[in-house]
Short mmCIF file of N, CA and C in Angstrom, two decimals:
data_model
loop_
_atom_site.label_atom_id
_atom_site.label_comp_id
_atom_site.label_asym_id
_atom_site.label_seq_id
_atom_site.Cartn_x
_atom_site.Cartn_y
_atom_site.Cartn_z
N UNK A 1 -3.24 -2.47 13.31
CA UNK A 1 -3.48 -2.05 11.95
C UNK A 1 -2.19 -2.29 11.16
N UNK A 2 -2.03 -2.64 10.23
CA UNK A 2 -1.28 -3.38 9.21
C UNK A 2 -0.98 -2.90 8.08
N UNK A 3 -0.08 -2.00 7.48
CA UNK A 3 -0.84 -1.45 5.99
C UNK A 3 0.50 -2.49 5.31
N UNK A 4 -0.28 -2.92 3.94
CA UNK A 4 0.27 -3.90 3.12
C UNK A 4 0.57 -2.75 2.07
N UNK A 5 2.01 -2.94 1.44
CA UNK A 5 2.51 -2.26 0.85
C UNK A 5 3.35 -2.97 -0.08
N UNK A 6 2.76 -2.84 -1.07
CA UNK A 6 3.89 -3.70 -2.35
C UNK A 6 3.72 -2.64 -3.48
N UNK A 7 4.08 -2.98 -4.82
CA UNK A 7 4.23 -2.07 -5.88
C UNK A 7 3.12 -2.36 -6.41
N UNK A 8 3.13 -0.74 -6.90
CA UNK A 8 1.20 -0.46 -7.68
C UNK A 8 1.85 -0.35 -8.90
N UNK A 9 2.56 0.93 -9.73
CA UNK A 9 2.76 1.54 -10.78
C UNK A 9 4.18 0.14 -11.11
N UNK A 10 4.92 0.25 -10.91
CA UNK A 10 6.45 -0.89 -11.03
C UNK A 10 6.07 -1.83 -11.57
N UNK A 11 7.05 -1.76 -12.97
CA UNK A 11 6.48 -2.38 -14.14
C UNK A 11 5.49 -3.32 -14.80
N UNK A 12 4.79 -1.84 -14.43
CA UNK A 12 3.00 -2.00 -15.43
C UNK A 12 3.09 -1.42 -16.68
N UNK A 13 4.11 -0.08 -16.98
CA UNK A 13 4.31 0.82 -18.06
C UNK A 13 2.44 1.27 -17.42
N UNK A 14 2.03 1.54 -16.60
CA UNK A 14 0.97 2.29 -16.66
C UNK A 14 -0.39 1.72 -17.10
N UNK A 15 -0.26 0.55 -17.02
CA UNK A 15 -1.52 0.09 -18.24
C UNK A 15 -2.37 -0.42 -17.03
N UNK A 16 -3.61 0.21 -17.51
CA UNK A 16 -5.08 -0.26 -16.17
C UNK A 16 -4.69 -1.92 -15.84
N UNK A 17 -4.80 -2.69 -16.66
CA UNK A 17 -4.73 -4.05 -15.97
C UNK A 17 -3.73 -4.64 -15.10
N UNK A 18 -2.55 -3.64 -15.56
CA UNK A 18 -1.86 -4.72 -14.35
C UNK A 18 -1.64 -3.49 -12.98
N UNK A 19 -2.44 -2.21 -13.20
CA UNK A 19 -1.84 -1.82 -12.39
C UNK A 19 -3.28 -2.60 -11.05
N UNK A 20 -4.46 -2.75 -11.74
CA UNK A 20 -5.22 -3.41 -11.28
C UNK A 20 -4.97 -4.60 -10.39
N UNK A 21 -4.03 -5.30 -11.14
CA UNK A 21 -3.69 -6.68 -10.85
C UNK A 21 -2.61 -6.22 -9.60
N UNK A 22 -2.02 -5.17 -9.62
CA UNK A 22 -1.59 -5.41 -8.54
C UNK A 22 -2.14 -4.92 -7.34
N UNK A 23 -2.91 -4.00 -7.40
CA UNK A 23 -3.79 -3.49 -6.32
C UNK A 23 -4.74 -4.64 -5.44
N UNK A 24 -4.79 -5.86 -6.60
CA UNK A 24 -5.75 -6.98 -6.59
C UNK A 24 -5.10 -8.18 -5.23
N UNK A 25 -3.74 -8.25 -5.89
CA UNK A 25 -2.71 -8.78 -4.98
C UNK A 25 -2.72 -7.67 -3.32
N UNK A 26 -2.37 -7.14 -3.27
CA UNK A 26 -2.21 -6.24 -2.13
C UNK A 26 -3.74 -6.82 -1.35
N UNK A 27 -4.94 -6.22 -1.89
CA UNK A 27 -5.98 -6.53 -1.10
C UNK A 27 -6.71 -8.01 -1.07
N UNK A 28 -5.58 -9.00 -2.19
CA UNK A 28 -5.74 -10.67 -0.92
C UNK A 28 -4.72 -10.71 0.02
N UNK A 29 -3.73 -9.93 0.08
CA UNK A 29 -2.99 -10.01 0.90
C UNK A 29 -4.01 -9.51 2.50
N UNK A 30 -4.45 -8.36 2.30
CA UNK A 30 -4.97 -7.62 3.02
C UNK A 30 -6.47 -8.30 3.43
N UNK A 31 -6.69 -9.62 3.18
CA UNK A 31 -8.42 -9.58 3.05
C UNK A 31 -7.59 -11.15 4.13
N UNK A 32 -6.46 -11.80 3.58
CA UNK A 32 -5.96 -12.61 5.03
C UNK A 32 -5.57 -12.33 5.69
N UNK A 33 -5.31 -11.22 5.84
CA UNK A 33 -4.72 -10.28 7.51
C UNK A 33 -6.08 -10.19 8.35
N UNK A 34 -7.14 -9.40 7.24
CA UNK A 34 -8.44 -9.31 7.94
C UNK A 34 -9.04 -10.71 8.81
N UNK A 35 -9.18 -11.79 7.70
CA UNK A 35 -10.07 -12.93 8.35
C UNK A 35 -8.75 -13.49 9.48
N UNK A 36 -7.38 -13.41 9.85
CA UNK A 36 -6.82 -13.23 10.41
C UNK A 36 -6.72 -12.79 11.83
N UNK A 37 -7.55 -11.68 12.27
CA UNK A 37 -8.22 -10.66 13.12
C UNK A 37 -7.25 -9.48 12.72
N UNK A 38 -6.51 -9.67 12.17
CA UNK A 38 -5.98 -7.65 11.89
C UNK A 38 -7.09 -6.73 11.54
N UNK A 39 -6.63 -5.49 11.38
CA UNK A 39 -6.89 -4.40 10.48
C UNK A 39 -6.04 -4.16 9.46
N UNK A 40 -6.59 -4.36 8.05
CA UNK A 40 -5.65 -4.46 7.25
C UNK A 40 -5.94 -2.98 6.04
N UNK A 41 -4.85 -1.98 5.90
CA UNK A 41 -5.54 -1.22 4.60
C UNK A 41 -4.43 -1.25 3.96
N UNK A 42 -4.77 -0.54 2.74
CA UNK A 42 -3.42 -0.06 2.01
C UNK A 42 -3.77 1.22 1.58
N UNK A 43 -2.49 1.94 0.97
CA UNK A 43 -2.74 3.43 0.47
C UNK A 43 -3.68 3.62 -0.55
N UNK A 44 -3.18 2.54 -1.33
CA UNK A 44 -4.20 2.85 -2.53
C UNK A 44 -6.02 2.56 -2.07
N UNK A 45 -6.35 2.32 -1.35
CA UNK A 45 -7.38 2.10 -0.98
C UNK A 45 -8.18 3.19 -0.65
N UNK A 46 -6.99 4.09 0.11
CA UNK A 46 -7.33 5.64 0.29
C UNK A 46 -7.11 7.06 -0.41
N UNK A 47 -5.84 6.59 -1.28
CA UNK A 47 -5.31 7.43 -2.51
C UNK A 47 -6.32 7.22 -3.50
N UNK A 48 -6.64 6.30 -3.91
CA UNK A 48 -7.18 6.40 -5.73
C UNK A 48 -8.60 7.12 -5.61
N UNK A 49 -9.59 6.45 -4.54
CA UNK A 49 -10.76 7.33 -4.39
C UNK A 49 -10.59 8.86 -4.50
N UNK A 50 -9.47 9.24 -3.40
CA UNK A 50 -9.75 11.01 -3.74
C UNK A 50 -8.75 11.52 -5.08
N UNK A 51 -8.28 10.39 -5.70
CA UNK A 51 -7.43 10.81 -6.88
C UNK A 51 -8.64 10.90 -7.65
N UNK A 52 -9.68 9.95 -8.00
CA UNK A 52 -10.49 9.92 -8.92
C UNK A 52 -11.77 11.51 -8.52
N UNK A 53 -11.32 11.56 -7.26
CA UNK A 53 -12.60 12.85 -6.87
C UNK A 53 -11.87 14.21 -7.10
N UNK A 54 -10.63 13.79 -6.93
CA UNK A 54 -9.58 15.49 -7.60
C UNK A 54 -9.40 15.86 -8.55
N UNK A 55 -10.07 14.67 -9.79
CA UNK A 55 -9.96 14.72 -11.12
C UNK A 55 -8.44 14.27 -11.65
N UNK A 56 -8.10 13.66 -10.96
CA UNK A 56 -6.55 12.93 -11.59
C UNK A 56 -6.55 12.12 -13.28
N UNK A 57 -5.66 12.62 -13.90
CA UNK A 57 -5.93 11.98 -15.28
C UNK A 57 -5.40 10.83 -15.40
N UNK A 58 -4.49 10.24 -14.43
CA UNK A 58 -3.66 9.07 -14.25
C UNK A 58 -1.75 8.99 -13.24
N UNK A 59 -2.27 8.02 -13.23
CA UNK A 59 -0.44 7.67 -12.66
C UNK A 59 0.66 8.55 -12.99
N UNK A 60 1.29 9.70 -12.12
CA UNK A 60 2.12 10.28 -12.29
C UNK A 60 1.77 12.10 -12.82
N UNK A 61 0.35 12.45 -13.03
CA UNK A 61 0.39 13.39 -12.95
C UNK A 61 0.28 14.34 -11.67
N UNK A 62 0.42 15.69 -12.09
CA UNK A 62 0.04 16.59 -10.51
C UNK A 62 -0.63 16.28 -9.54
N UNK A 63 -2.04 16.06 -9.57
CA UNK A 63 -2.22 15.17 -8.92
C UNK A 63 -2.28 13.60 -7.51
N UNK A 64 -1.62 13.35 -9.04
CA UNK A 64 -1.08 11.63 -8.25
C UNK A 64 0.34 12.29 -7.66
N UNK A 65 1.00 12.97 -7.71
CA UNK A 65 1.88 13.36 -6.83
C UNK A 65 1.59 13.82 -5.63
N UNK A 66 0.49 15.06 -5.99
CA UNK A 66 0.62 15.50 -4.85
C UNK A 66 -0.53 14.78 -3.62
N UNK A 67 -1.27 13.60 -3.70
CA UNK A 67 -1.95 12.57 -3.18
C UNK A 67 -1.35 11.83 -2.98
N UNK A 68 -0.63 10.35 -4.07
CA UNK A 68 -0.42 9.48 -3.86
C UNK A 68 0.17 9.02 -2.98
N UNK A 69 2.01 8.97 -2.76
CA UNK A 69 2.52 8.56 -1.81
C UNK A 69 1.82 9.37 -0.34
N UNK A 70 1.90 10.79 -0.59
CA UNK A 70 1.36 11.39 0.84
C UNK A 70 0.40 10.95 1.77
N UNK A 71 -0.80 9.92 1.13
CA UNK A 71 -1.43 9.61 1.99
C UNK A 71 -0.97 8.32 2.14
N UNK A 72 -0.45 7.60 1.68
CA UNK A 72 0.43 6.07 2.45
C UNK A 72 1.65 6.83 3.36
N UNK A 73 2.14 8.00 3.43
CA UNK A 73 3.15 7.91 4.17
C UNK A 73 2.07 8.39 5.81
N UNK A 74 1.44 9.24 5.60
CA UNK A 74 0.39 9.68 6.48
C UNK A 74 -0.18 8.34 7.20
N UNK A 75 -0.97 7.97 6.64
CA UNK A 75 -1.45 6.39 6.83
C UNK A 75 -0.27 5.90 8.19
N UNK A 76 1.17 5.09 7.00
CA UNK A 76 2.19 4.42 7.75
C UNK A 76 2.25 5.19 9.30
N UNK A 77 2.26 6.19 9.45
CA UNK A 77 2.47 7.10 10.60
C UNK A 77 1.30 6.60 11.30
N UNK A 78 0.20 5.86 11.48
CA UNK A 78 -0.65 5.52 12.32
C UNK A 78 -0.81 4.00 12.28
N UNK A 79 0.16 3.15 11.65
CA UNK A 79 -0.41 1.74 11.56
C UNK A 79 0.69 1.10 12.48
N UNK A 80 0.79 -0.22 13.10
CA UNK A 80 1.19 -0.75 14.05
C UNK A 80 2.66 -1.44 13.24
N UNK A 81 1.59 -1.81 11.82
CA UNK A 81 3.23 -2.95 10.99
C UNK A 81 3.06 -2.74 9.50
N UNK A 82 3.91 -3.17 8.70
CA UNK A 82 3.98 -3.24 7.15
C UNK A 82 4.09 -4.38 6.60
N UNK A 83 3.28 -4.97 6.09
CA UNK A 83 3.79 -6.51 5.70
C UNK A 83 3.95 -6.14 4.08
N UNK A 84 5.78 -6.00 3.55
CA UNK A 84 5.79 -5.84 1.89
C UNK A 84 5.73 -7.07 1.03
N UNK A 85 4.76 -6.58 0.17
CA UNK A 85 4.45 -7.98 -0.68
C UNK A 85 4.72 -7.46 -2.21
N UNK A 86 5.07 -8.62 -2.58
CA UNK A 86 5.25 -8.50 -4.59
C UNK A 86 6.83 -8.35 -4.81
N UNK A 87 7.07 -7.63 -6.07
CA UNK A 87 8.25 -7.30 -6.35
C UNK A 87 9.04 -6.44 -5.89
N UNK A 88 9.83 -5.55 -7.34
CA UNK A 88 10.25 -4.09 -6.84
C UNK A 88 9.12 -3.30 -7.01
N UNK A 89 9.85 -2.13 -5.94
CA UNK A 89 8.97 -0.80 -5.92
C UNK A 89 9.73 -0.34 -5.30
N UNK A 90 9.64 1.06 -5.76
CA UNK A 90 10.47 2.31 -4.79
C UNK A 90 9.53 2.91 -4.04
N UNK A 91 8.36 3.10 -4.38
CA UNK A 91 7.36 3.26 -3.38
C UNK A 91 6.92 2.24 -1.85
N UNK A 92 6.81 1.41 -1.88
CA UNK A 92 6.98 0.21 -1.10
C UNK A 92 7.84 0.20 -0.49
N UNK A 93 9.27 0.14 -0.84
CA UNK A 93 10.40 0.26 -0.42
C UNK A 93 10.15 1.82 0.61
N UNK A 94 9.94 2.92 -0.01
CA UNK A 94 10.13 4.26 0.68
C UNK A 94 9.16 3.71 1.79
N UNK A 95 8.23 3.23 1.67
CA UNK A 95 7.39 2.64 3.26
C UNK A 95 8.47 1.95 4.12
N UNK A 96 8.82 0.87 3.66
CA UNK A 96 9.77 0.39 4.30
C UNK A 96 10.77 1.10 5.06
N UNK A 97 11.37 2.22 4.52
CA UNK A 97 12.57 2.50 5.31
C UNK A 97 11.82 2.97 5.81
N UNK A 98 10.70 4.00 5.48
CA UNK A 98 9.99 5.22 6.99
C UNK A 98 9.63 4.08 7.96
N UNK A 99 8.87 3.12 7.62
CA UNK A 99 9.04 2.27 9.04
C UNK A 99 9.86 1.84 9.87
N UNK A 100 10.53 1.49 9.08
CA UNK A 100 12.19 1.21 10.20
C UNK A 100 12.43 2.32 11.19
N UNK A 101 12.45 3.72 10.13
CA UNK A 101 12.72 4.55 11.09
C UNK A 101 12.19 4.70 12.54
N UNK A 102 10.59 4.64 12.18
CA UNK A 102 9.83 4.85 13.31
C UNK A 102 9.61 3.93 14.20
N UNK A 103 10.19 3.50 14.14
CA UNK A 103 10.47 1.90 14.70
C UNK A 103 9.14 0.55 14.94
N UNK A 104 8.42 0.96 13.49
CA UNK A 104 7.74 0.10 12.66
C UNK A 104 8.07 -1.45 12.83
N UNK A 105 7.05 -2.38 13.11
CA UNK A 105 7.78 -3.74 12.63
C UNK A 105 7.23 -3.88 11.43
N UNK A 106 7.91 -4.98 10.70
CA UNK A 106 8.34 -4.44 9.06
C UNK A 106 8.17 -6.47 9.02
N UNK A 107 7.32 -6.80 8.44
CA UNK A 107 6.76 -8.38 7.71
C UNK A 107 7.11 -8.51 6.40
N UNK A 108 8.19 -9.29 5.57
CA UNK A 108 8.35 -9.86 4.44
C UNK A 108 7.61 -11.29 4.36
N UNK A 109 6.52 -11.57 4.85
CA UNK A 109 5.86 -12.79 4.33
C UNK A 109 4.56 -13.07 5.30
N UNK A 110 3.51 -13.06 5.01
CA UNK A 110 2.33 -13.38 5.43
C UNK A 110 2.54 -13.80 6.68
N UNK A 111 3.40 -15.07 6.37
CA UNK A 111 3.37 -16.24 7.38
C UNK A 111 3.91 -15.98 8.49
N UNK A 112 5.00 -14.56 8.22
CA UNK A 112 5.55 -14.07 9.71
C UNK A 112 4.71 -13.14 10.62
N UNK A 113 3.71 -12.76 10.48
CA UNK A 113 2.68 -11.70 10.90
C UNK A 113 2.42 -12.79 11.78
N UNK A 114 2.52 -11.90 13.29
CA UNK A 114 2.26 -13.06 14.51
C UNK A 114 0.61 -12.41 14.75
N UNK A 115 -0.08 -13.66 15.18
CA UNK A 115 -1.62 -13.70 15.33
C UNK A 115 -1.97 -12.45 16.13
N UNK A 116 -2.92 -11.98 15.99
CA UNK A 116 -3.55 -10.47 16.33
C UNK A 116 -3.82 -10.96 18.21
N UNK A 117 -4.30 -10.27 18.47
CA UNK A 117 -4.34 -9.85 20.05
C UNK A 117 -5.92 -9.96 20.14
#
């Protein structure tokens, strides 16, 4: 299992389309891991659904705090690798180091993700 982790909110200023656009990126990233043979998710895949069922009004309120990162760090704690894609993010990044810690292997480019098992 694989979770792809790049920047959602990092500079969108918040605006639906690009935060779209980047969620969009993450899950082609995630859709060639799949046909790949991985398991591929990302947080937001599992964050925004119960953000939208908790009644979240958007990016950065109570809420999205107390959901957002928590369930990608939860998540990271059960996935095998991280492949970070896109720009900056401090979110992305905070995946990154918790993986290192846990002694995560940690993918900066598609192309290094060695073929599934």
């Amino acid at each position: 299992m694989i979770l792809v982790a790049g920047p959602y909110r990092s500079g969108t200023g918040d605006d639906p389309r690009k935060l779209e656009a980047n969620v969009r990126a993450m899950n082609e990233c995630a859709l060639a891991l799949f046909r790949a043979g991985h398991l591929p998710v990302t947080g937001e895949a599992l964050a925004l659904p119960l953000l939208d069922t908790a009644g979240s009004t958007g990016p950065g309120d109570p809420l999205f705090d107390e959901i957002f990162h928590p369930v990608a760090e939860q998540l990271l704690a059960r996935c095998d690798a991280v492949l970070r894609i896109g720009g900056p993010s401090e979110g992305a990044d905070r995946m990154i180091a918790q993986a290192r810690a846990q002694g995560t292997d940690v993918y900066a480019d598609l192309a290094d993700v060695p073929a599934a098992r």
